[in-house]
Coordinates of C-alpha atoms and ligand atoms in Angstrom, one line a residue:
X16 CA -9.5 -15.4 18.8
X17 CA -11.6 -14.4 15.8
X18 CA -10.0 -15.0 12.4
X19 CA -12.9 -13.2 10.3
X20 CA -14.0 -14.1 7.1
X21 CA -14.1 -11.7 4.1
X22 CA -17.6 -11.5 4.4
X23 CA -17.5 -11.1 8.2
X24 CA -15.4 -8.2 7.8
X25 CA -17.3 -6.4 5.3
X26 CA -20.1 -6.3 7.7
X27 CA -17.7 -5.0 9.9
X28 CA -17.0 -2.1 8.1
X29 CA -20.9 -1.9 7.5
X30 CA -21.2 -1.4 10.9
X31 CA -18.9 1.8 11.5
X32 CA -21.3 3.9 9.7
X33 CA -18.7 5.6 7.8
X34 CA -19.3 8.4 5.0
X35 CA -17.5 10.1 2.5
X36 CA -17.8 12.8 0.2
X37 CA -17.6 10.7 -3.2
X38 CA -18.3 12.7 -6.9
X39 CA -20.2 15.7 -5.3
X40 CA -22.5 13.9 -2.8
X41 CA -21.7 13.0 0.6
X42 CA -22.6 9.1 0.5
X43 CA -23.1 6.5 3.3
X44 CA -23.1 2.4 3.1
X45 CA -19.9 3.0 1.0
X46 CA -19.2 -1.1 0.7
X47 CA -22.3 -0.9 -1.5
X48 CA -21.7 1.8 -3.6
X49 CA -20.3 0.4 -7.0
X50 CA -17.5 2.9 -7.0
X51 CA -16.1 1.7 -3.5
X52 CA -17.3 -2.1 -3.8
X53 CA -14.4 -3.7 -5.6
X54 CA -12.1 -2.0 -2.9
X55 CA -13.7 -3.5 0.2
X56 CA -13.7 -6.6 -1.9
X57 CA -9.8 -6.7 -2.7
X58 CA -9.4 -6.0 1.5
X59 CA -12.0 -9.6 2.1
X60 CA -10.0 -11.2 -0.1
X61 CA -6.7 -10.9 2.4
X62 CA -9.5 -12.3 5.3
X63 CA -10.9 -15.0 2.8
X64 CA -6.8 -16.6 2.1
X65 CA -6.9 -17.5 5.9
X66 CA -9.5 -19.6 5.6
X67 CA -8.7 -21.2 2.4
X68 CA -7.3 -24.2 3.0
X69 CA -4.0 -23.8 0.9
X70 CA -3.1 -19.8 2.1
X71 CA -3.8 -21.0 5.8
X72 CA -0.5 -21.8 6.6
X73 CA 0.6 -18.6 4.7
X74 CA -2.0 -15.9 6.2
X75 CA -2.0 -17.5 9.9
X76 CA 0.9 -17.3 11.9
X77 CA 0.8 -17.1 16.0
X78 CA 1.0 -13.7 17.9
X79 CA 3.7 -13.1 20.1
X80 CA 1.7 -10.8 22.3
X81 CA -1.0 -12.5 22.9
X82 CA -0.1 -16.2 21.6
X83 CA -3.5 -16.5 19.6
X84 CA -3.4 -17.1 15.9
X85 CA -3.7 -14.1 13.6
X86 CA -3.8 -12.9 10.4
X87 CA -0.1 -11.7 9.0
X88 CA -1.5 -9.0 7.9
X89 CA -1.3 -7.7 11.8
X90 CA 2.1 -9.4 12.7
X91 CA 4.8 -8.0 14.0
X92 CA 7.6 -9.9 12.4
X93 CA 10.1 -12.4 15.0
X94 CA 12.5 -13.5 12.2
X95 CA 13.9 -13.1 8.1
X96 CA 11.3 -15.9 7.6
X97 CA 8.7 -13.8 8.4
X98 CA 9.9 -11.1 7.0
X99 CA 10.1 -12.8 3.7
X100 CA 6.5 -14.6 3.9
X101 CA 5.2 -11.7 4.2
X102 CA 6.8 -10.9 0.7
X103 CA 4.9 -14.0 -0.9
X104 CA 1.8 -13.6 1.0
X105 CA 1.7 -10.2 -0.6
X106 CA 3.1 -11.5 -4.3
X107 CA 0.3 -13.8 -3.9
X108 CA -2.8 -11.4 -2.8
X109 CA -1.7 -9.5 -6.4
X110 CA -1.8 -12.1 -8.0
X111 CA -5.7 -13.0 -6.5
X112 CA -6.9 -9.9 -6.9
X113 CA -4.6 -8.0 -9.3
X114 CA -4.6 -4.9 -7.6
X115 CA -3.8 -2.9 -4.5
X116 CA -5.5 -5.1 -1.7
X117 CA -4.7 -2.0 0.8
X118 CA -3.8 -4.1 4.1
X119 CA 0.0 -3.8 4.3
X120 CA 0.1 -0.3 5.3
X121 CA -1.3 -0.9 8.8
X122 CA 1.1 -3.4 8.9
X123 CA 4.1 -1.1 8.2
X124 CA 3.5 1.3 10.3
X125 CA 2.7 -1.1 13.3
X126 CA 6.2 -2.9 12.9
X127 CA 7.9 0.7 12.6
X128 CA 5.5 1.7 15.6
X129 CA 6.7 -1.0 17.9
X130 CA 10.3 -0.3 17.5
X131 CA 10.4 3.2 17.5
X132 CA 8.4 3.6 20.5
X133 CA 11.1 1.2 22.7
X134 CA 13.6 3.1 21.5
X135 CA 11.7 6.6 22.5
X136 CA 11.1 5.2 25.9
X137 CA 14.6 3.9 26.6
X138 CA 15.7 8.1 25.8
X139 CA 13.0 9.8 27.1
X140 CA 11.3 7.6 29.8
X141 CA 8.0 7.5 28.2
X142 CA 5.7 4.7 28.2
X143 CA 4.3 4.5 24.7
X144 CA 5.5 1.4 23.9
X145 CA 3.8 -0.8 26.1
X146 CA 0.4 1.6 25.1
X147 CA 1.1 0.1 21.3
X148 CA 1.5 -3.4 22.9
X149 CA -1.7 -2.8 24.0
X150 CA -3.0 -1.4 21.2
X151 CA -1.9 -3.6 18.7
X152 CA -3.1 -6.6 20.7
X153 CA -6.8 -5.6 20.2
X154 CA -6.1 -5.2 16.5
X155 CA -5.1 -8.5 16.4
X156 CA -7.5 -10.3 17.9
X157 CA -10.4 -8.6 16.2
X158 CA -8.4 -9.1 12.6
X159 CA -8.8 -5.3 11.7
X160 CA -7.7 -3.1 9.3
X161 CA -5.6 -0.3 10.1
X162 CA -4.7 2.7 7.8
X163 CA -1.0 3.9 7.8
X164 CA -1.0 7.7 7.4
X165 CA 1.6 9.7 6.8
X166 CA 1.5 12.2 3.8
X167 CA 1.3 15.6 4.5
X168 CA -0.5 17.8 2.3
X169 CA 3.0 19.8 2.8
X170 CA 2.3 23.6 1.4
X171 CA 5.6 24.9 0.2
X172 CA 8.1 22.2 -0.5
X173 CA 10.9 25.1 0.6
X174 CA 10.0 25.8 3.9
X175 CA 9.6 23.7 7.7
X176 CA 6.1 22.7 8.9
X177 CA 6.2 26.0 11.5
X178 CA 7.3 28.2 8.6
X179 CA 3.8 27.5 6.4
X180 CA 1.5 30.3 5.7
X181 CA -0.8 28.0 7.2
X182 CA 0.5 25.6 10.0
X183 CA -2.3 22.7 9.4
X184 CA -0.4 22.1 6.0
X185 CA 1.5 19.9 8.6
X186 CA -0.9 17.8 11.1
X187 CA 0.0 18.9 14.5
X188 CA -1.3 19.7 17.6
X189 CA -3.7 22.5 18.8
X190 CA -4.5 22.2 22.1
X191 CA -3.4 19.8 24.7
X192 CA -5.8 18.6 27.5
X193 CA -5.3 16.7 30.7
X194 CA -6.2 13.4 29.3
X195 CA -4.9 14.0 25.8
X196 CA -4.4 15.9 22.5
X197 CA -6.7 17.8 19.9
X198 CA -4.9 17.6 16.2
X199 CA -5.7 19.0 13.0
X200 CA -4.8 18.7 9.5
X201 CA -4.7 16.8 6.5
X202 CA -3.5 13.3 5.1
X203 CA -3.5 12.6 1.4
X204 CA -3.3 9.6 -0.4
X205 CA -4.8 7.2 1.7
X206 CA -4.8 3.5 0.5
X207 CA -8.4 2.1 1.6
X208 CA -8.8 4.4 4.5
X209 CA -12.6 3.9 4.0
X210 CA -12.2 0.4 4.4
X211 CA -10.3 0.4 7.7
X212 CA -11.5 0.4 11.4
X213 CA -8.7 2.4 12.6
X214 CA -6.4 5.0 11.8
X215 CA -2.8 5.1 12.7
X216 CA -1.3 8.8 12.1
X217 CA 2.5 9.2 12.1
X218 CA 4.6 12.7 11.2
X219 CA 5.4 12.9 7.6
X220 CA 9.5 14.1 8.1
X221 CA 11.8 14.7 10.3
X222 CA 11.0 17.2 12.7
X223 CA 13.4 19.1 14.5
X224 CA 13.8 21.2 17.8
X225 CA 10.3 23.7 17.5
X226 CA 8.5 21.2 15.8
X227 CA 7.6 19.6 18.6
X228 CA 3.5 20.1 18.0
X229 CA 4.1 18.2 14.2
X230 CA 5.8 15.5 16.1
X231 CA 2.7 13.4 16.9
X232 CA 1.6 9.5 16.8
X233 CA -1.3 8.3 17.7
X234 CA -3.9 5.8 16.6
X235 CA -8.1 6.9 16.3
X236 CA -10.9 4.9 14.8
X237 CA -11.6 5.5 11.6
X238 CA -15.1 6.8 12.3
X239 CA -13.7 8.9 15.4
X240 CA -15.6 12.4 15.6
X241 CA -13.8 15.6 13.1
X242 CA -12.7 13.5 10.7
X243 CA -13.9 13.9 7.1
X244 CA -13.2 11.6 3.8
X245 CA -12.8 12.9 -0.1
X246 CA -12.4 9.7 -2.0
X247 CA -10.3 10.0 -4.6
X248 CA -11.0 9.6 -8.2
X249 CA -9.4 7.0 -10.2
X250 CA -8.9 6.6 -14.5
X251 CA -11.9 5.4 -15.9
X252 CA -13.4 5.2 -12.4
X253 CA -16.7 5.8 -13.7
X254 CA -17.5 2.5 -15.7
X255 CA -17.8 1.0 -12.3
X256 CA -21.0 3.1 -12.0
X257 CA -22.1 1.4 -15.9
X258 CA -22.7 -1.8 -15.0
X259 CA -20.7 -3.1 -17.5
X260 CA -17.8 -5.6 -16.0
X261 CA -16.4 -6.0 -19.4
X262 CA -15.3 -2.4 -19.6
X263 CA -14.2 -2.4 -16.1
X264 CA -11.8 -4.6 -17.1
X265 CA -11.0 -6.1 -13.2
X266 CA -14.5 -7.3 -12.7
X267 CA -14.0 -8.2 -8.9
X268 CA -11.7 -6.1 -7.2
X269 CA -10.1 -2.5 -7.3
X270 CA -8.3 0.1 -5.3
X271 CA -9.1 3.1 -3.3
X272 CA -7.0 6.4 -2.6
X273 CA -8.8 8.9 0.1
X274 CA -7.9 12.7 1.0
X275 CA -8.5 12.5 5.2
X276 CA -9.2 15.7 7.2
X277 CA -8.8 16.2 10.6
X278 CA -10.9 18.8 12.1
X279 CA -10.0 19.2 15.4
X280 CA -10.0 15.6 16.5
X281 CA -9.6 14.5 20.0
X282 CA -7.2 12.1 20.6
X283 CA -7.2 10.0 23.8
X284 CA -3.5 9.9 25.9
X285 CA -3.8 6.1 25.7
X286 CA -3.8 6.2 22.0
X287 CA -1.0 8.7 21.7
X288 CA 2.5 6.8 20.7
X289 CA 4.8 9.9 19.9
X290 CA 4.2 13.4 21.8
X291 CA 7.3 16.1 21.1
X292 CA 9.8 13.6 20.7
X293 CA 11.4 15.2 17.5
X294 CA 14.4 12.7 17.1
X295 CA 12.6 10.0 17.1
X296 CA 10.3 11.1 14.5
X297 CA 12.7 10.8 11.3
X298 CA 13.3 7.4 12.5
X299 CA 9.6 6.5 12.3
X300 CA 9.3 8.2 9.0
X301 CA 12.5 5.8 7.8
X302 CA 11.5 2.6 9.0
X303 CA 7.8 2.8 7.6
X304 CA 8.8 3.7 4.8
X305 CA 11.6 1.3 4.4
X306 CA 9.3 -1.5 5.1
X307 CA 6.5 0.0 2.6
X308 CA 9.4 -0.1 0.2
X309 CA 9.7 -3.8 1.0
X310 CA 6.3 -4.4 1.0
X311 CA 6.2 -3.1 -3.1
X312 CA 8.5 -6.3 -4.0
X313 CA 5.6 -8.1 -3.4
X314 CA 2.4 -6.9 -4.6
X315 CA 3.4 -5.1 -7.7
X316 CA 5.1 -8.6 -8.8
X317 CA 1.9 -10.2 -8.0
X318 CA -0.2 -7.7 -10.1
X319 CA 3.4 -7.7 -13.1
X320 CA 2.6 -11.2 -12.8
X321 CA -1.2 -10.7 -14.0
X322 CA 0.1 -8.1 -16.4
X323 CA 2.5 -10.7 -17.7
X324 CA 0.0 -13.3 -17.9
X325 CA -2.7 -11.3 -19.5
X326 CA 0.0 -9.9 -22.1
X327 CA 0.9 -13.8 -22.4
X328 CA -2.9 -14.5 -23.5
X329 CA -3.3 -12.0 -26.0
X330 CA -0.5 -13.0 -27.9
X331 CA -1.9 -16.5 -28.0
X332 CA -5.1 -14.8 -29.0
X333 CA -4.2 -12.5 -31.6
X334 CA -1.9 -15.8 -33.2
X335 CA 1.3 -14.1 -32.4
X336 CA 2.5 -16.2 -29.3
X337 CA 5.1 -18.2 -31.3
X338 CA 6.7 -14.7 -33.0
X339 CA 10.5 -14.7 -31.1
X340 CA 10.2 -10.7 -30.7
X341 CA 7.1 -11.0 -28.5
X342 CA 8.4 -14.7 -26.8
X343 CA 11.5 -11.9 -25.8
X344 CA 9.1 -9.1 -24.9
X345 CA 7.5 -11.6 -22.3
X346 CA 11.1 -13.0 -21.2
X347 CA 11.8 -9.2 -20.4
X348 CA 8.6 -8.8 -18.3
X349 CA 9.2 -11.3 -16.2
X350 CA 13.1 -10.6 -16.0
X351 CA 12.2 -7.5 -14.5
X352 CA 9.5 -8.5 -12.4
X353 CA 11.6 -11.1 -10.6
X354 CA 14.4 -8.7 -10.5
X355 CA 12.0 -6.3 -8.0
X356 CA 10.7 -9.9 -6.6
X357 CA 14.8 -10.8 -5.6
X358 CA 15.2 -7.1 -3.6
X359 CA 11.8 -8.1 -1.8
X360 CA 13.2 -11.1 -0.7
X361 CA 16.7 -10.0 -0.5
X362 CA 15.9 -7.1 1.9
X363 CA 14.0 -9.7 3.9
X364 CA 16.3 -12.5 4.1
X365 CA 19.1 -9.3 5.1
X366 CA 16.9 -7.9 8.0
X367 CA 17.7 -7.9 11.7
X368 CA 16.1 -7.8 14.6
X369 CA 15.3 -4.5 16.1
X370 CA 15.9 -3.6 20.4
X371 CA 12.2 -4.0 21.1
X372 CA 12.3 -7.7 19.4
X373 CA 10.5 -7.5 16.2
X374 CA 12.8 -7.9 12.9
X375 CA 13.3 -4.6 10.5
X376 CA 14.3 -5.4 6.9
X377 CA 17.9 -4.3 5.6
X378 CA 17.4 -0.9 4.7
X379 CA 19.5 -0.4 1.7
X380 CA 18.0 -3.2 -0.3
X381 CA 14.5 -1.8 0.9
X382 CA 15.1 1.3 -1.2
X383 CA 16.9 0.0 -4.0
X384 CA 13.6 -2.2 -4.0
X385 CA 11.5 0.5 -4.3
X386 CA 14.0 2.2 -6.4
X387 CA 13.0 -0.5 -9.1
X388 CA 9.3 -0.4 -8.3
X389 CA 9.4 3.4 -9.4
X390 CA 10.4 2.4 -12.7
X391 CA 10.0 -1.5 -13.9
X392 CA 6.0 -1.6 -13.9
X393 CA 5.6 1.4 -16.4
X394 CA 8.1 -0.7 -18.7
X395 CA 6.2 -3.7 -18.2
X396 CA 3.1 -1.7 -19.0
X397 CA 4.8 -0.2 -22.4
X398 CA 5.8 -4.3 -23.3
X399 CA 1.9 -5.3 -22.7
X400 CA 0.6 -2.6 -24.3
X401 CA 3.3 -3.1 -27.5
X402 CA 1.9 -6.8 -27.3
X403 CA -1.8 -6.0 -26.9
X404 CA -1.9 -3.9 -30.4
X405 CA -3.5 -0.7 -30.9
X406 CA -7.2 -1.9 -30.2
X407 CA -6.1 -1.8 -26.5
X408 CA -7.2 1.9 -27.0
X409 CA -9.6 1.5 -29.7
X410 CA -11.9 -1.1 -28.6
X411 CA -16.1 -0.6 -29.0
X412 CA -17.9 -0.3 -26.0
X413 CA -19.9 -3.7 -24.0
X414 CA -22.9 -2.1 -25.1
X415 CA -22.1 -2.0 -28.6
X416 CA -21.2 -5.4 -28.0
X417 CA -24.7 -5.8 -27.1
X418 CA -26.6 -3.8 -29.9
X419 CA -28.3 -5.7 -32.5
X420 CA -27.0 -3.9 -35.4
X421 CA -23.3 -3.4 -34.3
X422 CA -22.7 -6.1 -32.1
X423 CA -22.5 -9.2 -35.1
X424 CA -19.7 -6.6 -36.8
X425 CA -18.2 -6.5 -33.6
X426 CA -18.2 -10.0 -33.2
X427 CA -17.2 -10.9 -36.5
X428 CA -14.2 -8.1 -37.3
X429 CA -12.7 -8.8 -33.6
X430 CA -12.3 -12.2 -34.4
X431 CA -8.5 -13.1 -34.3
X432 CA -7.1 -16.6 -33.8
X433 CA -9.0 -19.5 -34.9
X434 CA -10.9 -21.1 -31.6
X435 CA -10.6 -17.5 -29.7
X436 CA -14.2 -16.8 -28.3
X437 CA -14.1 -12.7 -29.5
X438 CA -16.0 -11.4 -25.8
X439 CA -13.1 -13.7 -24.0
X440 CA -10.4 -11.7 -26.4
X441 CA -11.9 -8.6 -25.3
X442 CA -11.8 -9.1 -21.7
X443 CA -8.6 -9.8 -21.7
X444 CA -8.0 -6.2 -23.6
X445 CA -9.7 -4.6 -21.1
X446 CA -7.4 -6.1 -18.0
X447 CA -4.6 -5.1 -19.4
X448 CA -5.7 -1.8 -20.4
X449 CA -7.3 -1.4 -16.6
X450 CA -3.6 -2.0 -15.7
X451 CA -1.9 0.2 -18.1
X452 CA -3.8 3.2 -18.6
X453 CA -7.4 2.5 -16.5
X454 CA -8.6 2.6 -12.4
X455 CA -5.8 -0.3 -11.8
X456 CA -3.0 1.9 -12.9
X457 CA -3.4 4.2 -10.4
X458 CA -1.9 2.0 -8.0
X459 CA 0.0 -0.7 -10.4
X460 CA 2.0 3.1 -12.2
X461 CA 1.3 6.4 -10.1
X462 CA 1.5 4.7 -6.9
X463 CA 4.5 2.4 -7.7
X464 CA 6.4 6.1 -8.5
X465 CA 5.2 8.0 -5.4
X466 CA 3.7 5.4 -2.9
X467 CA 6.8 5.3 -0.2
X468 CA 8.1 7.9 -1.3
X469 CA 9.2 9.1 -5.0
X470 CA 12.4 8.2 -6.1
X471 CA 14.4 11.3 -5.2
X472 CA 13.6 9.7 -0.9
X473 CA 15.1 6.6 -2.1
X474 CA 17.8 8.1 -3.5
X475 CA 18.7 10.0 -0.4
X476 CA 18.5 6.7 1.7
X477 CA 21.0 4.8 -0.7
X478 CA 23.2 7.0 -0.5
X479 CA 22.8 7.3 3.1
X480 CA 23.1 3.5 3.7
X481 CA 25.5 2.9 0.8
X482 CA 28.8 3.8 2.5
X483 CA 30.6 5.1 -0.2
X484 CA 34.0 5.6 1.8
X485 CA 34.3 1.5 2.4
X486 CA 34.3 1.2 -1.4
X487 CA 36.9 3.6 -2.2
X488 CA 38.9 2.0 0.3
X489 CA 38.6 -1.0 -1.1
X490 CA 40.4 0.6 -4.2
X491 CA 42.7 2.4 -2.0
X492 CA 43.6 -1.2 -0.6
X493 CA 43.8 -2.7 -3.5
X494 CA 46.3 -0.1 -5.3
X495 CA 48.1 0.5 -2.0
X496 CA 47.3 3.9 -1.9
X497 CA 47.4 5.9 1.6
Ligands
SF4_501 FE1 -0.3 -3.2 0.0 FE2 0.8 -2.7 -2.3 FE3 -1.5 -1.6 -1.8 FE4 0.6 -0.7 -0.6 S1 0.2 -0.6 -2.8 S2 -1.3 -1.2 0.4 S3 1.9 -2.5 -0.4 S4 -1.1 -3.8 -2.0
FE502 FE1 1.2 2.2 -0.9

């Protein structure tokens, strides 16, 4: 068993060598570079709450592969229990590091993993389940981090993955070899691929007879050879690189987005986990994305619940807490970030176990989860920033702060309620703008739209799951109508 520390796995990371083309340069020792530092930071800090002697019980929990204790962050669920802790565990991690903490993706996709793969092999006679077993054993016992990836750089919306002008627009196959697959392509949006050890690549949709190439799963370390990083820039991304924490506004911690290519990569037979099997890759595609959609009633409450705090604060600061129309804007914050909290836990406490044995969340409430992720954050971002006042966009510089001229004007015009230290006021401007309209946004607003899926997927999947026809047979019942 090793249960690493956050510092243990930093070096961990260190020692994978990986590089990445970041603002024109392509850079190396990333966990050290200031623009990537705060991410690997936000991933220790899921390592550091199993050691901490209050999120132990939390964060450890036993595996049922190997029967060693693990990190949750690698645990194939065995009940609604765990289904729901891993809710909190991720409310809390938001509310530690009030950002994206990028573990739970790995974690998706390995639940989603295990089950589709029993399934394939009870249809098809294939053996990749018992490979992921395998697999996922080792990533348990070594604590890692695995990236989920999915997204497709997908060319023209209108047409199939074999229809593109250019086939890689879809990652697929291009050659198959004896003792395995070469696959190339893209991935987009990857949450803290740069600070993972391994990469677990799933089909992006539903692929159908002809597809069969696009239809591929398969895990590959992170610093496997072909593949090539393009980190993502963020809002304000460059303050990091000021060395100014105050206008960074999250001092600590941060999230990171990364555009993957696949040049050609080898991929081993033992690490392949979905080969052709077209029906069975819609299914993957649903279920990882149904428990991603779970996995957003927890950690954008736990950043909402920053949000709310900070947005809490600054009333008191700026002398306005007692005012009834802000004590009602906060009321509404937190009405709506409990509401997305409830489908978190409701979806949990609904799930059912799956045929291979691991428990799947109910997927209806999943999306209508997500559903409300797409849109309560950006109105809990308008509330703050109607609380925070206009200086939220307005406010001088740290180094201005600094300057021997300026800084005593900025001191003494900043000043707001009696008591209120003015650089303490100002930090507390720059969170919440970091959440509203700065680097945290990108994951607390764009991502809470898109990540999962956009709204129109969830759509589709409640009315899927919905089962319209029972209702209106309930009215046909009730009015005795034939
Ligand atoms: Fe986890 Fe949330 Fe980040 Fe997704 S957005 S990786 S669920 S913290
Ligand atoms: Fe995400």
């Amino acid at each position: 068993m090793s249960l690493k520390t956050g510092d243990e796995y930093v070096e961990s990371i260190k020692s994978l060598g990986l590089k990445a083309n970041l603002m024109g340069q392509k850079t190396g020792n990333l966990p050290e570079n200031p623009l990537v530092e705060p991410s690997i930071r936000a991933v220790a800090a899921t390592y550091d709450c199993a050691h901490h002697a209050e999120t132990k019980p939390l964060f450890r929990v036993r595996s049922t592969i190997s029967g060693e204790e693990i990190n949750r962050f690698t645990h194939l669920h065995q009940s609604t229990e765990d289904l729901m802790n891993k809710v909190i565990m991720q409310r809390y991690c938001g509310n530690v590091t009030a950002c994206c903490f990028q573990r739970c993706v790995g974690l998706d996709a390995a639940n989603a993993v295990f089950s589709v793969t029993y399934e394939c092999d009870r249809e098809h006679g294939t053996d990749y389940h018992q490979r992921f077993r395998d697999y996922w054993s080792r990533i348990q016992l070594e604590d890692l981090v695995v990236d989920g990836a999915m997204t497709d750089p997908k060319g023209d919306r209108g047409k199939r993955p074999k229809d593109q002008t250019d086939p890689d627009l879809f990652l697929r196959v291009v050659e198959r070899k004896p003792d395995g697959v070469v696959v190339r392509g893209a991935k987009f949006h990857q949450t803290g691929m740069l600070n993972s050890h391994e990469i677990i690549v799933m089909p992006t949709l539903n692929m159908r007879s002809g597809e069969e190439d696009w239809a591929i799963c398969f895990a590959i370390p992170a610093n496997a050879q072909g593949i090539r990083f393009i980190y993502g820039r963020q809002t304000s991304d460059t303050r990091k690189l000021e060395g100014l924490k105050l206008d960074v506004g999250n001092p600590t911690f941060g999230g990171q987005e990364v555009m993957t290519v696949f040049e050609d990569v080898f991929v081993p037979e033992e690490r392949i986990f979905l080969n052709g099997e077209v029906n069975h890759s819609g299914l993957l595609v649903e279920r990882f994305a149904a428990y991603h959609r779970q996995s957003y009633g927890g950690c954008k409450v736990g950043v909402g619940d920053v949000l709310i705090g900070a947005a809490a604060l600054i009333a008191r600061m700026n002398g306005v807490e007692k005012a009834s129309h802000i004590r009602d804007k906060i009321v509404e914050m937190i009405h709506l970030n409990e509401t997305m909290y409830a489908c978190g836990i409701a979806c949990s406490a609904r799930g059912h176990q799956t045929l291979a044995g691991n428990y799947e969340i109910d997927m209806l409430l999943a999306n209508v989860c997500k559903l409300n992720v797409t849109r309560f954050p950006y109105e809990l971002a308008r509330l703050a920033t109607d609380i925070a006042g206009g200086l939220l966009g307005t406010m001088p510089s740290a180094k201005d702060l600094e300057d021997d001229v300026v800084g005593p004007y900025i001191k003494k015009y900043l000043a707001a309620a009696d008591g209120v230290d003015v650089v303490d006021r100002m930090k507390v401007m720059r969170l919440i703008e970091n959440l509203v309209a700065g680097a945290g946004s990108v994951a607390y607003l764009i991502e809470s739209m898109h990540g999962a899926g956009p709204p129109m997927a969830q759509r589709i999947m409640i009315a899927r799951q919905a089962d319209l026809e029972s209702k209106i047979n309930l009215v046909k019942e009730i009015l005795k109508i034939d």
